[in-house]
Short mmCIF file of C-alpha atoms and ligand atoms in Angstrom, two decimals:
data_model
loop_
_atom_site.label_atom_id
_atom_site.label_comp_id
_atom_site.label_asym_id
_atom_site.label_seq_id
_atom_site.Cartn_x
_atom_site.Cartn_y
_atom_site.Cartn_z
CA MET N 1 35.79 -19.25 -15.05
CA PRO N 2 35.02 -21.93 -17.69
CA LEU N 3 32.44 -24.33 -16.26
CA GLU N 4 32.97 -27.18 -18.64
CA LEU N 5 35.75 -28.80 -20.61
CA PRO N 6 36.52 -26.49 -23.54
CA ALA N 7 35.36 -27.79 -26.93
CA HIS N 8 38.79 -27.15 -28.43
CA GLY N 9 42.20 -27.24 -26.88
CA ARG N 10 44.35 -24.12 -26.61
CA PRO N 11 48.05 -23.78 -27.40
CA TRP N 12 50.44 -24.56 -24.56
CA PRO N 13 52.30 -21.20 -24.66
CA GLU N 14 48.99 -19.42 -24.11
CA LEU N 15 48.11 -21.71 -21.22
CA ARG N 16 51.56 -21.38 -19.72
CA ASP N 17 51.25 -17.60 -19.74
CA GLU N 18 47.83 -17.81 -18.14
CA MET N 19 49.13 -20.14 -15.44
CA ALA N 20 52.11 -17.91 -14.76
CA ALA N 21 49.74 -14.97 -14.35
CA MET N 22 47.56 -16.99 -11.94
CA ARG N 23 50.59 -17.19 -9.67
CA GLY N 24 50.56 -13.43 -9.21
CA ASN N 25 48.73 -13.53 -5.88
CA ASP N 26 50.50 -16.61 -4.52
CA LEU N 27 52.80 -16.46 -1.57
CA ASP N 28 56.39 -15.47 -2.33
CA TRP N 29 58.00 -18.64 -0.96
CA LYS N 30 61.26 -18.15 -2.80
CA HIS N 31 61.96 -15.12 -0.63
CA GLY N 32 60.91 -16.61 2.70
CA ARG N 33 57.51 -14.93 3.06
CA HIS N 34 55.99 -18.26 4.15
CA GLY N 35 55.91 -19.80 7.61
CA ALA N 36 54.98 -23.29 6.35
CA TYR N 37 53.99 -25.36 3.28
CA VAL N 38 57.18 -25.02 1.23
CA TRP N 39 60.63 -26.51 1.71
CA TYR N 40 62.86 -24.89 -0.85
CA ALA N 41 66.66 -24.93 -0.73
CA SER N 42 68.01 -23.63 -4.06
CA ASP N 43 67.25 -23.11 -7.75
CA GLU N 44 69.82 -25.78 -8.53
CA LEU N 45 67.97 -28.39 -6.47
CA GLU N 46 64.63 -27.24 -7.90
CA ASP N 47 65.96 -27.91 -11.40
CA VAL N 48 67.11 -31.40 -10.39
CA LEU N 49 63.69 -32.19 -8.88
CA ARG N 50 61.82 -30.88 -11.92
CA GLU N 51 63.96 -32.83 -14.35
CA ALA N 52 63.93 -36.07 -12.34
CA PHE N 53 60.16 -35.83 -11.82
CA GLY N 54 59.67 -35.10 -15.51
CA MET N 55 61.80 -38.07 -16.58
CA PHE N 56 59.49 -40.47 -14.72
CA LEU N 57 56.30 -38.44 -15.05
CA VAL N 58 54.40 -41.22 -16.77
CA GLU N 59 55.70 -44.25 -14.89
CA ASN N 60 53.44 -45.79 -12.25
CA GLY N 61 54.81 -46.86 -8.87
CA LEU N 62 52.03 -49.44 -8.64
CA GLY N 63 53.61 -51.54 -11.36
CA MET N 64 57.04 -52.50 -10.12
CA ARG N 65 57.22 -55.46 -12.53
CA ALA N 66 57.04 -52.99 -15.39
CA PHE N 67 59.39 -50.42 -13.87
CA PRO N 68 62.44 -51.94 -12.16
CA SER N 69 63.92 -48.43 -12.33
CA ILE N 70 61.24 -47.15 -9.93
CA ALA N 71 61.63 -50.23 -7.71
CA ARG N 72 65.35 -49.62 -7.45
CA MET N 73 65.00 -45.93 -6.65
CA GLU N 74 62.32 -46.66 -4.07
CA ASN N 75 64.41 -49.34 -2.35
CA GLU N 76 67.52 -47.20 -2.32
CA THR N 77 65.64 -44.19 -0.97
CA LEU N 78 64.10 -46.29 1.81
CA ALA N 79 67.55 -47.71 2.64
CA MET N 80 69.00 -44.19 2.91
CA VAL N 81 66.17 -43.17 5.24
CA ARG N 82 66.66 -46.35 7.28
CA SER N 83 70.31 -45.49 7.89
CA LEU N 84 69.42 -41.92 8.91
CA LEU N 85 66.97 -43.35 11.47
CA HIS N 86 69.50 -45.83 12.92
CA GLY N 87 67.65 -48.81 11.52
CA ASP N 88 69.36 -52.11 10.73
CA ASP N 89 69.02 -54.94 8.20
CA GLU N 90 65.68 -55.87 9.71
CA THR N 91 64.19 -52.36 9.35
CA ALA N 92 61.73 -52.09 6.47
CA GLY N 93 60.01 -49.03 5.04
CA ILE N 94 57.20 -47.92 2.74
CA PHE N 95 57.41 -44.97 0.33
CA THR N 96 54.17 -42.96 0.67
CA SER N 97 52.46 -39.83 -0.58
CA GLY N 98 53.00 -37.75 2.55
CA GLY N 99 52.98 -37.55 6.31
CA THR N 100 49.28 -38.29 6.50
CA GLU N 101 49.60 -41.57 4.57
CA SER N 102 52.71 -42.53 6.55
CA ILE N 103 50.87 -41.98 9.82
CA PHE N 104 47.79 -43.79 8.47
CA LEU N 105 49.95 -46.83 7.69
CA GLY N 106 51.75 -46.67 11.05
CA VAL N 107 48.38 -46.68 12.79
CA LEU N 108 47.07 -49.47 10.52
CA ALA N 109 50.06 -51.66 11.35
CA MET N 110 49.61 -50.83 15.04
CA ARG N 111 45.94 -51.86 14.89
CA GLU N 112 46.56 -55.10 12.98
CA TRP N 113 49.49 -55.99 15.24
CA ALA N 114 47.31 -55.47 18.31
CA ARG N 115 44.54 -57.65 16.79
CA HIS N 116 47.15 -60.35 16.43
CA GLU N 117 48.96 -59.87 19.74
CA ARG N 118 46.07 -58.82 21.97
CA PRO N 119 42.89 -60.10 20.32
CA GLY N 120 40.82 -59.42 23.45
CA ILE N 121 40.87 -55.65 22.84
CA VAL N 122 37.71 -54.58 20.99
CA ARG N 123 37.91 -50.79 21.46
CA PRO N 124 41.55 -49.98 20.82
CA GLU N 125 42.99 -46.69 22.00
CA ILE N 126 46.17 -44.70 21.36
CA VAL N 127 47.61 -42.30 23.93
CA ALA N 128 49.25 -39.15 22.61
CA PRO N 129 50.34 -35.74 23.82
CA HIS N 130 47.98 -32.85 23.04
CA SER N 131 50.61 -31.55 20.59
CA ALA N 132 50.26 -34.48 18.13
CA HIS N 133 49.42 -33.59 14.51
CA PRO N 134 45.73 -34.05 13.51
CA ALA N 135 46.81 -36.70 10.98
CA LEU N 136 46.85 -39.05 13.99
CA ASN N 137 43.17 -38.42 14.71
CA LYS N 138 42.34 -38.67 11.02
CA ALA N 139 44.06 -42.07 10.84
CA ALA N 140 42.33 -43.23 14.02
CA HIS N 141 38.94 -41.95 12.84
CA LEU N 142 39.21 -43.81 9.54
CA GLN N 143 40.29 -47.02 11.25
CA GLY N 144 37.92 -47.12 14.21
CA LEU N 145 40.41 -46.23 16.94
CA THR N 146 40.17 -43.72 19.77
CA VAL N 147 42.93 -41.22 20.54
CA ARG N 148 43.38 -40.06 24.13
CA ARG N 149 45.25 -36.78 24.13
CA VAL N 150 46.89 -35.77 27.40
CA PRO N 151 48.31 -32.35 28.32
CA VAL N 152 51.97 -31.67 27.59
CA GLY N 153 54.43 -30.77 30.36
CA PRO N 154 55.52 -27.23 31.31
CA ASP N 155 58.26 -27.48 28.67
CA PHE N 156 55.56 -28.12 26.00
CA ARG N 157 56.91 -31.64 25.44
CA ALA N 158 55.05 -34.91 25.97
CA ASP N 159 54.76 -35.66 29.68
CA PRO N 160 55.81 -39.33 30.08
CA ALA N 161 54.10 -39.77 33.47
CA ALA N 162 50.83 -38.30 32.16
CA LEU N 163 50.96 -40.54 29.09
CA GLU N 164 51.62 -43.61 31.21
CA ALA N 165 48.77 -42.68 33.54
CA ALA N 166 46.43 -42.56 30.52
CA VAL N 167 47.27 -46.13 29.52
CA ASN N 168 44.37 -48.50 30.24
CA GLN N 169 43.31 -52.02 29.31
CA ASN N 170 42.29 -50.83 25.81
CA THR N 171 45.52 -49.03 24.97
CA ILE N 172 47.41 -50.53 22.06
CA GLY N 173 49.90 -47.79 21.27
CA MET N 174 51.59 -44.48 22.00
CA TYR N 175 52.40 -41.62 19.68
CA ALA N 176 54.98 -38.85 19.95
CA SER N 177 56.64 -36.30 17.67
CA ALA N 178 60.11 -35.23 16.59
CA PRO N 179 59.38 -32.39 16.38
CA THR N 180 55.79 -31.28 16.88
CA TYR N 181 54.42 -29.11 14.10
CA SER N 182 53.09 -26.30 16.28
CA LEU N 183 55.88 -25.50 18.73
CA GLY N 184 58.75 -27.51 17.29
CA MET N 185 59.32 -29.66 20.38
CA VAL N 186 61.02 -33.06 20.23
CA ASP N 187 59.14 -35.28 22.65
CA PRO N 188 61.20 -37.28 25.20
CA ILE N 189 61.15 -40.53 23.21
CA GLU N 190 63.92 -41.97 25.41
CA ALA N 191 61.50 -41.88 28.32
CA LEU N 192 58.57 -43.17 26.25
CA GLY N 193 60.35 -46.24 24.81
CA PRO N 194 60.58 -47.99 28.20
CA ILE N 195 56.92 -47.16 28.94
CA ALA N 196 55.90 -48.73 25.63
CA GLU N 197 57.96 -51.81 26.42
CA ARG N 198 56.61 -52.08 29.95
CA HIS N 199 52.98 -52.02 28.79
CA GLY N 200 53.47 -54.00 25.58
CA LEU N 201 52.50 -51.02 23.39
CA TRP N 202 53.37 -50.00 19.83
CA LEU N 203 55.23 -46.66 19.80
CA HIS N 204 54.93 -44.54 16.65
CA VAL N 205 57.25 -41.55 16.28
CA ASP N 206 55.98 -38.81 13.98
CA ALA N 207 59.26 -37.47 12.58
CA CYS N 208 57.53 -36.09 9.50
CA VAL N 209 59.25 -32.74 10.04
CA GLY N 210 62.53 -33.84 11.63
CA GLY N 211 63.29 -37.32 10.34
CA ILE N 212 65.55 -36.53 7.43
CA LEU N 213 67.32 -33.31 8.46
CA SER N 214 67.82 -33.60 12.21
CA PRO N 215 70.86 -35.93 11.96
CA PHE N 216 72.54 -33.09 10.08
CA VAL N 217 71.39 -30.49 12.59
CA ARG N 218 73.16 -32.65 15.17
CA ASP N 219 76.26 -32.82 12.94
CA SER N 220 76.26 -29.03 12.84
CA GLY N 221 76.79 -28.98 16.60
CA TYR N 222 73.24 -28.56 17.93
CA ALA N 223 71.85 -30.82 20.63
CA VAL N 224 68.85 -32.77 19.31
CA PRO N 225 67.24 -35.37 21.59
CA ALA N 226 67.32 -38.96 20.30
CA PHE N 227 64.03 -40.11 18.77
CA ASP N 228 64.67 -42.96 16.34
CA PHE N 229 65.25 -46.74 16.21
CA ALA N 230 68.32 -46.31 18.44
CA ILE N 231 65.74 -46.19 21.23
CA PRO N 232 64.36 -49.63 22.15
CA GLY N 233 60.57 -49.61 22.13
CA VAL N 234 60.15 -47.47 18.99
CA SER N 235 58.09 -49.55 16.53
CA SER N 236 57.56 -47.21 13.57
CA ILE N 237 58.69 -43.77 12.38
CA SER N 238 57.15 -41.49 9.77
CA ALA N 239 59.69 -39.21 8.03
CA ASP N 240 58.69 -36.96 5.15
CA LEU N 241 60.94 -36.58 2.13
CA HIS N 242 58.85 -33.66 0.86
CA LYS N 243 59.53 -31.71 4.06
CA SER N 244 63.03 -31.73 5.51
CA GLY N 245 64.24 -34.13 2.80
CA PHE N 246 63.70 -31.20 0.36
CA ALA N 247 62.28 -33.61 -2.25
CA ALA N 248 59.27 -32.95 -4.49
CA LYS N 249 55.73 -33.53 -3.25
CA PRO N 250 54.23 -36.13 -2.75
CA ALA N 251 56.93 -38.09 -0.93
CA SER N 252 57.23 -39.51 2.55
CA THR N 253 58.29 -42.70 4.27
CA VAL N 254 57.14 -44.86 7.13
CA SER N 255 59.72 -47.26 8.53
CA PHE N 256 59.13 -50.25 10.79
CA ARG N 257 61.63 -51.77 13.20
CA THR N 258 61.26 -55.16 11.52
CA ARG N 259 59.96 -56.60 8.27
CA GLU N 260 57.38 -58.55 10.31
CA LEU N 261 55.99 -55.35 11.78
CA ARG N 262 55.76 -53.83 8.30
CA GLU N 263 53.66 -56.81 7.17
CA PHE N 264 50.88 -55.59 9.47
CA ALA N 265 50.42 -52.63 7.09
CA ARG N 266 49.79 -54.90 4.11
CA TYR N 267 46.35 -55.20 2.54
CA THR N 268 45.65 -58.32 0.47
CA PHE N 269 42.51 -59.16 -1.49
CA ASP N 270 41.82 -61.69 -4.25
CA ASP N 271 38.05 -62.11 -4.66
CA TRP N 272 37.75 -60.30 -7.99
CA PRO N 273 38.56 -61.14 -11.60
CA SER N 274 42.23 -60.12 -11.69
CA GLY N 275 43.94 -62.19 -9.04
CA VAL N 276 45.83 -61.23 -5.91
CA TYR N 277 45.97 -57.55 -4.97
CA SER N 278 48.62 -57.05 -2.32
CA SER N 279 49.58 -53.54 -1.31
CA LEU N 280 51.60 -51.79 1.36
CA THR N 281 50.30 -48.30 0.55
CA PHE N 282 46.94 -46.57 0.92
CA THR N 283 47.13 -45.32 -2.64
CA GLY N 284 47.00 -47.63 -5.67
CA THR N 285 48.56 -45.82 -8.60
CA ARG N 286 51.61 -43.92 -7.38
CA PRO N 287 53.61 -41.17 -9.10
CA GLY N 288 56.88 -42.59 -10.40
CA GLY N 289 58.10 -39.00 -10.67
CA ALA N 290 57.90 -38.44 -6.91
CA ILE N 291 60.02 -41.52 -6.21
CA ALA N 292 62.53 -40.49 -8.88
CA ALA N 293 62.73 -36.92 -7.56
CA ALA N 294 63.28 -38.11 -3.97
CA TRP N 295 66.06 -40.45 -5.07
CA ALA N 296 67.62 -37.67 -7.13
CA ALA N 297 67.40 -35.14 -4.26
CA MET N 298 69.14 -37.48 -1.82
CA ASN N 299 71.90 -38.40 -4.25
CA PHE N 300 72.33 -34.84 -5.50
CA LEU N 301 72.64 -33.40 -1.99
CA GLY N 302 74.41 -36.24 -0.19
CA GLN N 303 75.34 -35.84 3.45
CA GLU N 304 77.32 -32.73 2.63
CA GLY N 305 74.35 -31.01 0.97
CA TYR N 306 71.96 -31.85 3.82
CA ARG N 307 74.53 -30.61 6.33
CA GLU N 308 74.63 -27.28 4.51
CA ILE N 309 70.83 -27.07 4.44
CA ALA N 310 70.68 -27.95 8.14
CA ALA N 311 73.23 -25.31 9.05
CA ALA N 312 71.48 -22.68 6.90
CA SER N 313 68.08 -23.55 8.40
CA MET N 314 69.43 -23.22 11.93
CA ARG N 315 71.11 -19.89 11.08
CA ALA N 316 67.79 -18.72 9.65
CA LYS N 317 65.98 -19.78 12.81
CA GLN N 318 68.50 -18.02 15.07
CA LYS N 319 68.53 -14.83 13.01
CA THR N 320 64.73 -14.72 13.03
CA ILE N 321 64.63 -15.31 16.79
CA ASP N 322 67.31 -12.65 17.39
CA GLY N 323 65.29 -10.15 15.37
CA LEU N 324 62.13 -10.98 17.30
CA ALA N 325 63.94 -10.85 20.66
CA ALA N 326 64.78 -7.19 20.04
CA ILE N 327 61.04 -6.37 20.09
CA GLU N 328 59.69 -5.55 23.53
CA GLY N 329 57.60 -8.30 25.10
CA VAL N 330 58.33 -10.97 22.48
CA LYS N 331 59.33 -14.47 23.48
CA VAL N 332 59.76 -17.90 21.91
CA HIS N 333 57.72 -20.70 23.50
CA GLY N 334 59.98 -23.22 25.25
CA ALA N 335 63.30 -24.42 23.84
CA PRO N 336 62.65 -25.91 20.39
CA PRO N 337 65.83 -27.76 19.27
CA LEU N 338 65.20 -27.84 15.51
CA TYR N 339 64.03 -25.30 12.90
CA ALA N 340 60.36 -25.06 13.92
CA PHE N 341 59.25 -22.74 16.70
CA SER N 342 56.42 -20.49 17.85
CA TRP N 343 56.60 -17.00 19.34
CA ALA N 344 54.25 -14.54 21.01
CA ALA N 345 54.15 -10.89 22.08
CA SER N 346 52.71 -9.82 25.41
CA GLY N 347 49.56 -7.74 25.75
CA VAL N 348 48.29 -8.30 22.23
CA ASP N 349 46.02 -10.68 20.35
CA MET N 350 48.25 -12.92 18.22
CA GLY N 351 45.52 -13.38 15.64
CA ALA N 352 45.56 -9.61 15.10
CA VAL N 353 49.36 -9.73 14.79
CA ALA N 354 49.11 -12.56 12.23
CA GLY N 355 46.58 -10.53 10.24
CA ALA N 356 48.87 -7.48 10.28
CA MET N 357 51.81 -9.68 9.21
CA ALA N 358 49.74 -10.99 6.30
CA ARG N 359 49.05 -7.42 5.15
CA ARG N 360 52.85 -6.98 5.09
CA GLY N 361 53.29 -10.04 2.87
CA PHE N 362 54.18 -12.64 5.53
CA MET N 363 51.83 -15.58 5.77
CA CYS N 364 51.85 -16.85 9.34
CA GLY N 365 50.25 -19.89 10.90
CA GLN N 366 49.04 -19.49 14.47
CA THR N 367 49.29 -21.62 17.58
CA THR N 368 46.61 -21.82 20.26
CA SER N 369 48.17 -23.37 23.33
CA PRO N 370 49.93 -21.17 24.01
CA ALA N 371 48.77 -18.46 21.60
CA GLY N 372 51.46 -17.54 19.15
CA ILE N 373 52.76 -17.45 15.60
CA HIS N 374 54.28 -20.54 14.07
CA PHE N 375 57.52 -20.48 12.09
CA MET N 376 59.31 -23.20 10.12
CA ALA N 377 62.80 -21.99 9.20
CA THR N 378 64.37 -23.11 5.92
CA PRO N 379 67.46 -21.74 4.15
CA VAL N 380 65.54 -18.91 2.39
CA HIS N 381 64.42 -17.50 5.72
CA GLU N 382 67.92 -16.32 6.57
CA ALA N 383 67.82 -13.50 4.03
CA ALA N 384 64.22 -12.71 5.01
CA ALA N 385 64.90 -12.51 8.78
CA ASP N 386 65.39 -8.73 9.02
CA ALA N 387 62.27 -7.99 6.98
CA TYR N 388 60.33 -10.52 9.10
CA ALA N 389 61.43 -8.87 12.35
CA ALA N 390 60.59 -5.40 10.99
CA ALA N 391 57.13 -6.60 9.90
CA ALA N 392 56.64 -8.25 13.30
CA ALA N 393 57.57 -5.04 15.15
CA GLU N 394 55.14 -2.98 13.05
CA SER N 395 52.40 -5.60 13.31
CA ILE N 396 52.69 -5.87 17.09
CA ALA N 397 52.61 -2.07 17.46
CA GLU N 398 49.58 -1.85 15.17
CA ALA N 399 47.72 -4.61 17.01
CA ARG N 400 48.62 -3.13 20.40
CA SER N 401 47.36 0.32 19.50
CA SER N 402 44.16 -0.88 17.85
CA GLY N 403 43.41 -3.56 20.46
CA ALA N 404 41.99 -5.60 17.58
CA VAL N 405 41.14 -9.28 17.85
CA GLY N 406 42.17 -11.29 14.80
CA LYS N 407 40.97 -14.49 13.25
CA ALA N 408 41.10 -17.72 15.22
CA ALA N 409 43.96 -20.06 14.40
CA ALA N 410 43.38 -22.37 11.44
CA TYR N 411 45.93 -24.85 10.10
CA ASN N 412 45.11 -24.80 6.40
C1 PLP J 1 54.47 -33.24 12.55
C2 PLP J 1 53.63 -33.48 11.33
N1 PLP J 1 53.07 -34.67 11.14
C3 PLP J 1 52.31 -34.95 10.05
C4 PLP J 1 52.09 -34.00 9.09
C5 PLP J 1 51.23 -34.34 7.88
O1 PLP J 1 52.01 -34.37 6.74
P1 PLP J 1 51.40 -34.20 5.26
O2 PLP J 1 50.83 -32.81 5.21
O3 PLP J 1 52.58 -34.40 4.37
O4 PLP J 1 50.35 -35.24 5.06
C6 PLP J 1 52.66 -32.73 9.23
C7 PLP J 1 52.43 -31.68 8.24
O5 PLP J 1 52.86 -30.56 8.38
C8 PLP J 1 53.45 -32.47 10.39
O6 PLP J 1 54.02 -31.27 10.57
#
């Protein structure tokens, strides 16, 4: 490994070959050997993303005066997301670098709004189900807020009564998911909206995984609980373009019910030698390519393309579940309505099963409560479903006969 910048540059073809070789031990995501990390639909879409990203590789999303092209693509992308989330003319969004930044900005706006609306609160708290993504705690940690996590209900969804019971005089907001990362549950946002309204709370919906594609899952005939701005009481929604929007990383959105609410995410500063700095994002310089690729993905796919991806993802999920169901003692946790789910086998350590799956080329994330293996179905997982089920059957048998205990669950 070279430890310092080489004295002389090397030719690109040589570097390209070296980089291609480095990929040799990477996960085979094109053939559905991954349970997370990659949202890939087709070579055709990959080409569009690469070309669109490349076209705007150098442009900077910080400088909208210089790049009206980026400003236009950003505004149009946010408008498309707004319509998917049942927003209206008042709804206003921010294009961000990912779910974590979107959640950070949702929490920032929540905090600043509460300072304005309820200035008496000095130790603000957010109530959330135990299933919330750690990005919530990261955002709260960085911004001096406390998160109170409460147990989920027997269906693994947020328990509205338990959340309401956790509300106290310091609570400024509630948080729920559509769906949760671990078990793929869509929390009962319809029951949480009225609670938020009753207690004067901000309600953030983390639809990082479901925001873009679930309308098309619904169109394909599946029942998906409502979770967006159609529900009164929802203040902000994070929805990732680089997940179920099948855009290039880094790309996500956070949308606010009104332009006024979005203003609470703005940071303004002018005590330095270059005038007013006013920003709605955490990042300063932003990749123009990511905005261009997201715009291109949405216009290339259109509703028809997303409907096809949704249908293929749901077929992949069902085929994977059918294959797993044929193995003795295997069950899916709860009734996940979208493409994410978790499964477990009885009488065996699921860490050991995950380890055995990895030795068979399938990288699996684990869940802890309850113990299981996480799966995020995308179109490529349909063709991989039989091989996945065969690997699962062998892995379970191996783990059962050895009685081994595998590694503890880790998210990344
Ligand atoms: C439900 C949920 N929220 C937030 C995030 C964080 O998103 P990112 O990794 O893009 O920052 C994830 C990532 O998987 C997620 O699944």
